[in-house]
CSV table of C-alpha atoms in Angstrom, one decimal:
chain,number,residue,atom,x,y,z
A,1216,MET,CA,-9.9,-10.0,15.8
A,1217,LEU,CA,-6.1,-9.4,16.2
A,1218,GLU,CA,-5.2,-13.0,16.3
A,1219,ARG,CA,-7.4,-13.7,12.8
A,1220,LEU,CA,-5.6,-10.7,11.4
A,1221,ARG,CA,-2.3,-12.0,12.0
A,1222,ALA,CA,-3.2,-15.3,10.5
A,1223,ALA,CA,-4.3,-14.0,7.7
A,1224,TYR,CA,-1.5,-11.5,6.6
A,1225,ALA,CA,0.8,-15.3,7.2
A,1226,THR,CA,-1.6,-17.2,4.5
A,1227,PRO,CA,0.5,-17.8,2.5
A,1228,PRO,CA,3.9,-16.9,4.3
A,1229,ARG,CA,5.5,-13.9,2.6
A,1230,ALA,CA,8.3,-12.0,2.0
A,1231,TYR,CA,7.4,-8.4,1.6
A,1232,HIS,CA,3.5,-8.3,2.3
A,1233,HIS,CA,3.6,-9.5,6.3
A,1234,PHE,CA,2.3,-8.1,9.2
A,1235,GLY,CA,5.8,-5.7,9.7
A,1236,HIS,CA,4.2,-4.3,6.2
A,1237,VAL,CA,1.1,-3.0,8.8
A,1238,GLU,CA,2.9,-2.6,10.8
A,1239,ALA,CA,5.6,-0.2,8.8
A,1240,LEU,CA,1.8,1.5,7.9
A,1241,LEU,CA,1.4,2.5,10.8
A,1242,GLY,CA,4.1,4.4,11.8
A,1243,HIS,CA,3.5,6.6,8.7
A,1244,PHE,CA,-0.4,6.7,10.0
A,1245,ASP,CA,1.3,8.4,13.6
A,1246,GLU,CA,3.2,10.4,11.2
A,1247,VAL,CA,0.5,11.9,9.2
A,1248,ALA,CA,-1.7,12.0,12.6
A,1249,ALA,CA,0.7,14.3,14.1
A,1250,GLY,CA,1.3,16.2,10.8
A,1251,PRO,CA,-1.4,16.7,8.6
A,1252,GLY,CA,-4.0,14.8,10.5
A,1253,TRP,CA,-6.7,12.4,9.7
A,1254,ALA,CA,-10.3,13.3,8.8
A,1255,ARG,CA,-11.0,9.8,9.5
A,1256,PRO,CA,-8.3,8.2,11.8
A,1257,ARG,CA,-10.3,5.3,12.5
A,1258,GLU,CA,-11.4,4.0,9.2
A,1259,ALA,CA,-7.8,4.9,7.9
A,1260,TRP,CA,-5.9,2.8,10.3
A,1261,LEU,CA,-8.6,-0.3,9.6
A,1262,ALA,CA,-7.7,0.1,6.1
A,1263,MET,CA,-4.1,-0.3,6.8
A,1264,LEU,CA,-4.8,-3.1,9.3
A,1265,TYR,CA,-6.5,-4.7,6.8
A,1266,HIS,CA,-5.1,-3.4,2.7
A,1267,ASP,CA,-3.0,-6.8,2.0
A,1268,ALA,CA,-4.8,-8.9,4.6
A,1269,ILE,CA,-5.4,-11.3,1.9
A,1270,HIS,CA,-2.0,-11.4,-0.7
A,1271,ASP,CA,-1.7,-14.1,-3.5
A,1272,ALA,CA,0.6,-13.5,-5.9
A,1273,GLY,CA,-0.5,-12.9,-9.3
A,1274,ARG,CA,-3.9,-12.4,-8.3
A,1275,ARG,CA,-5.8,-9.3,-9.3
A,1276,ASP,CA,-8.1,-9.3,-7.0
A,1277,ASN,CA,-6.2,-9.3,-3.4
A,1278,GLU,CA,-7.5,-5.7,-3.0
A,1279,ALA,CA,-11.2,-6.2,-3.4
A,1280,ARG,CA,-11.2,-9.7,-1.3
A,1281,SER,CA,-9.1,-8.0,1.1
A,1282,ALA,CA,-11.5,-5.3,0.9
A,1283,ARG,CA,-14.6,-7.5,2.0
A,1284,LEU,CA,-12.4,-9.2,4.4
A,1285,ALA,CA,-12.3,-6.1,6.6
A,1286,ALA,CA,-15.8,-5.1,6.0
A,1287,GLN,CA,-16.9,-8.7,7.8
A,1288,GLU,CA,-14.3,-8.4,10.4
A,1289,ILE,CA,-15.3,-5.1,11.3
A,1290,ALA,CA,-19.8,-6.1,11.3
A,1291,ARG,CA,-18.3,-9.1,13.6
A,1292,TRP,CA,-16.1,-7.5,16.0
A,1293,LEU,CA,-17.0,-3.7,16.3
A,1294,PRO,CA,-20.5,-3.7,14.9
A,1295,ASP,CA,-21.6,-0.9,17.5
A,1296,ALA,CA,-18.6,0.8,16.7
A,1297,ALA,CA,-19.8,3.3,14.4
A,1298,ILE,CA,-17.4,2.5,11.6
A,1299,ASP,CA,-18.1,3.4,8.2
A,1300,ALA,CA,-17.3,0.0,6.7
A,1301,GLY,CA,-17.4,1.4,3.2
A,1302,GLN,CA,-14.5,4.3,3.5
A,1303,VAL,CA,-12.7,1.2,5.0
A,1304,VAL,CA,-13.5,-0.6,1.4
A,1305,GLU,CA,-12.8,2.2,-0.7
A,1306,LEU,CA,-9.6,3.0,0.8
A,1307,ILE,CA,-8.2,-0.6,0.4
A,1308,GLU,CA,-9.5,-1.0,-3.0
A,1309,LEU,CA,-8.0,2.3,-4.3
A,1310,THR,CA,-4.6,0.6,-3.5
A,1311,ALA,CA,-5.0,-1.8,-6.8
A,1312,ARG,CA,-4.8,1.6,-8.4
A,1313,HIS,CA,-1.2,2.8,-7.3
A,1314,GLY,CA,0.4,4.5,-9.9
A,1315,SER,CA,-2.0,5.5,-12.1
A,1316,LEU,CA,-3.9,8.5,-9.8
A,1317,ARG,CA,-3.8,11.6,-10.0
A,1318,PRO,CA,-3.8,14.2,-6.4
A,1319,ASP,CA,-6.8,15.3,-8.1
A,1320,ALA,CA,-8.4,12.3,-9.0
A,1321,LEU,CA,-9.3,11.5,-5.6
A,1322,GLY,CA,-11.6,14.6,-4.5
A,1323,GLU,CA,-11.2,17.6,-2.8
A,1324,GLY,CA,-11.6,18.6,1.2
A,1325,PRO,CA,-10.3,16.4,4.3
A,1326,ASP,CA,-12.1,12.9,2.5
A,1327,GLY,CA,-9.4,13.1,-0.4
A,1328,ASP,CA,-7.1,14.3,1.5
A,1329,ASP,CA,-7.1,11.0,3.6
A,1330,ARG,CA,-7.4,9.0,0.4
A,1331,ARG,CA,-4.1,10.9,-0.7
A,1332,HIS,CA,-2.2,10.5,2.6
A,1333,PHE,CA,-3.4,6.7,2.8
A,1334,LEU,CA,-2.3,5.5,-0.5
A,1335,ASP,CA,1.0,7.5,0.2
A,1336,CYS,CA,1.5,5.7,3.4
A,1337,ASP,CA,1.1,2.2,1.8
A,1338,MET,CA,4.0,4.1,-1.2
A,1339,ALA,CA,6.2,5.3,1.2
A,1340,ILE,CA,8.6,2.3,1.0
A,1341,LEU,CA,9.8,3.6,-2.3
A,1342,GLY,CA,11.2,6.9,-0.6
A,1343,ALA,CA,13.0,4.8,1.7
A,1344,ASP,CA,16.7,4.8,2.5
A,1345,ALA,CA,18.6,2.5,-0.1
A,1346,ALA,CA,19.1,-0.5,2.2
A,1347,ALA,CA,15.3,-0.4,3.3
A,1348,PHE,CA,14.2,0.1,-0.8
A,1349,ASP,CA,16.5,-2.5,-1.8
A,1350,ALA,CA,15.2,-5.4,0.5
A,1351,TYR,CA,11.8,-4.4,0.1
A,1352,ASP,CA,12.6,-4.9,-4.1
A,1353,ARG,CA,14.1,-8.0,-3.4
A,1354,ALA,CA,11.3,-9.3,-1.3
A,1355,ILE,CA,8.6,-8.3,-3.7
A,1356,ALA,CA,10.9,-10.2,-6.3
A,1357,GLU,CA,10.7,-13.3,-4.1
A,1358,GLU,CA,6.9,-13.1,-3.2
A,1359,TYR,CA,6.5,-13.5,-7.0
A,1360,ARG,CA,9.1,-16.2,-7.5
A,1361,ASP,CA,6.9,-19.1,-7.9
A,1362,ALA,CA,3.8,-16.9,-9.6
A,1363,VAL,CA,4.9,-14.8,-12.2
A,1364,PRO,CA,7.6,-16.3,-14.8
A,1365,GLY,CA,10.8,-14.6,-14.0
A,1366,VAL,CA,11.2,-12.9,-17.3
A,1367,LEU,CA,7.4,-11.6,-17.4
A,1368,TYR,CA,7.9,-10.1,-13.9
A,1369,ARG,CA,11.2,-8.3,-14.6
A,1370,ILE,CA,8.8,-6.5,-17.6
A,1371,ASN,CA,5.7,-5.6,-15.6
A,1372,ARG,CA,8.2,-4.6,-12.6
A,1373,ARG,CA,10.1,-2.3,-14.8
A,1374,ARG,CA,7.2,-1.6,-16.7
A,1375,PHE,CA,5.7,-0.5,-13.5
A,1376,LEU,CA,8.6,1.6,-12.0
A,1377,ARG,CA,9.4,3.3,-15.1
A,1378,ALA,CA,6.0,5.2,-15.0
A,1379,LEU,CA,6.3,6.0,-11.9
A,1380,LEU,CA,9.5,8.1,-12.4
A,1381,ARG,CA,7.7,9.5,-15.6
A,1382,SER,CA,4.9,10.9,-13.2
A,1383,ASP,CA,4.8,14.1,-12.2
A,1384,ARG,CA,4.2,12.9,-9.5
A,1385,ILE,CA,4.7,9.4,-7.1
A,1386,TYR,CA,3.1,10.7,-4.2
A,1387,LEU,CA,-0.7,12.1,-4.0
A,1388,SER,CA,-0.2,14.2,-1.0
A,1389,ALA,CA,1.9,17.5,-0.7
A,1390,TYR,CA,2.9,16.0,3.1
A,1391,PHE,CA,4.6,13.0,1.2
A,1392,HIS,CA,5.7,14.4,-2.2
A,1393,GLN,CA,7.7,16.5,0.1
A,1394,ARG,CA,9.1,14.7,2.2
A,1395,LEU,CA,9.7,11.5,0.1
A,1396,ASP,CA,10.0,12.6,-3.5
A,1397,ALA,CA,13.7,13.3,-4.5
A,1398,ALA,CA,15.0,9.9,-2.5
A,1399,ALA,CA,12.0,7.9,-4.4
A,1400,ARG,CA,13.1,9.2,-7.7
A,1401,ALA,CA,16.7,8.1,-6.9
A,1402,ASN,CA,16.0,4.6,-5.7
A,1403,LEU,CA,13.7,4.1,-8.9
A,1404,ARG,CA,16.9,5.2,-10.7
A,1405,ARG,CA,18.9,3.0,-9.3
A,1406,ARG,CA,16.8,0.2,-9.5
A,1407,LEU,CA,16.3,0.8,-13.4
A,1408,ALA,CA,20.0,1.7,-13.8
A,1409,THR,CA,20.8,-2.0,-12.6
A,1410,GLY,CA,18.8,-4.3,-15.1
A,1411,GLY,CA,17.0,-7.2,-14.1
């Protein structure tokens, strides 16, 4: 299962959405586990493993395709593990809506908390130190270099970053909001000030 997953993350070759990104998310998974906790840790962990398994820059259905792959692989490799594949699919599909969700849109209770924490793990890079954020930003640009005309990429990227900066909450959970919001806003302001 892991061999197939690693192969998926290497196809096509990627500057950011490779297996190293998954490993970074699993570090955030452990932070949440040690802090507020996960209601359904196995489902959140599997969603992190598969959330970018299919990533073709410029396509709008990467998340849906990754979610389908996750469901197929869970059925193949973990048929008797009592994994809620529907929950895994839901978490992965939510990543298509980064930047457009409000905390209250994700429901209440433990499942809502899992949704918020999962999405925030994926966005944690925005609140990383400046060097890590800059490396992420360059890698995203590299991934889209051959898929989208440069001018269009820059317009859409700036639009996305500005929308994040204007939002009341970059991070949907209290746990990530308190820890990373100020750093994320500083990174976004700095990035937008440089143009490009």
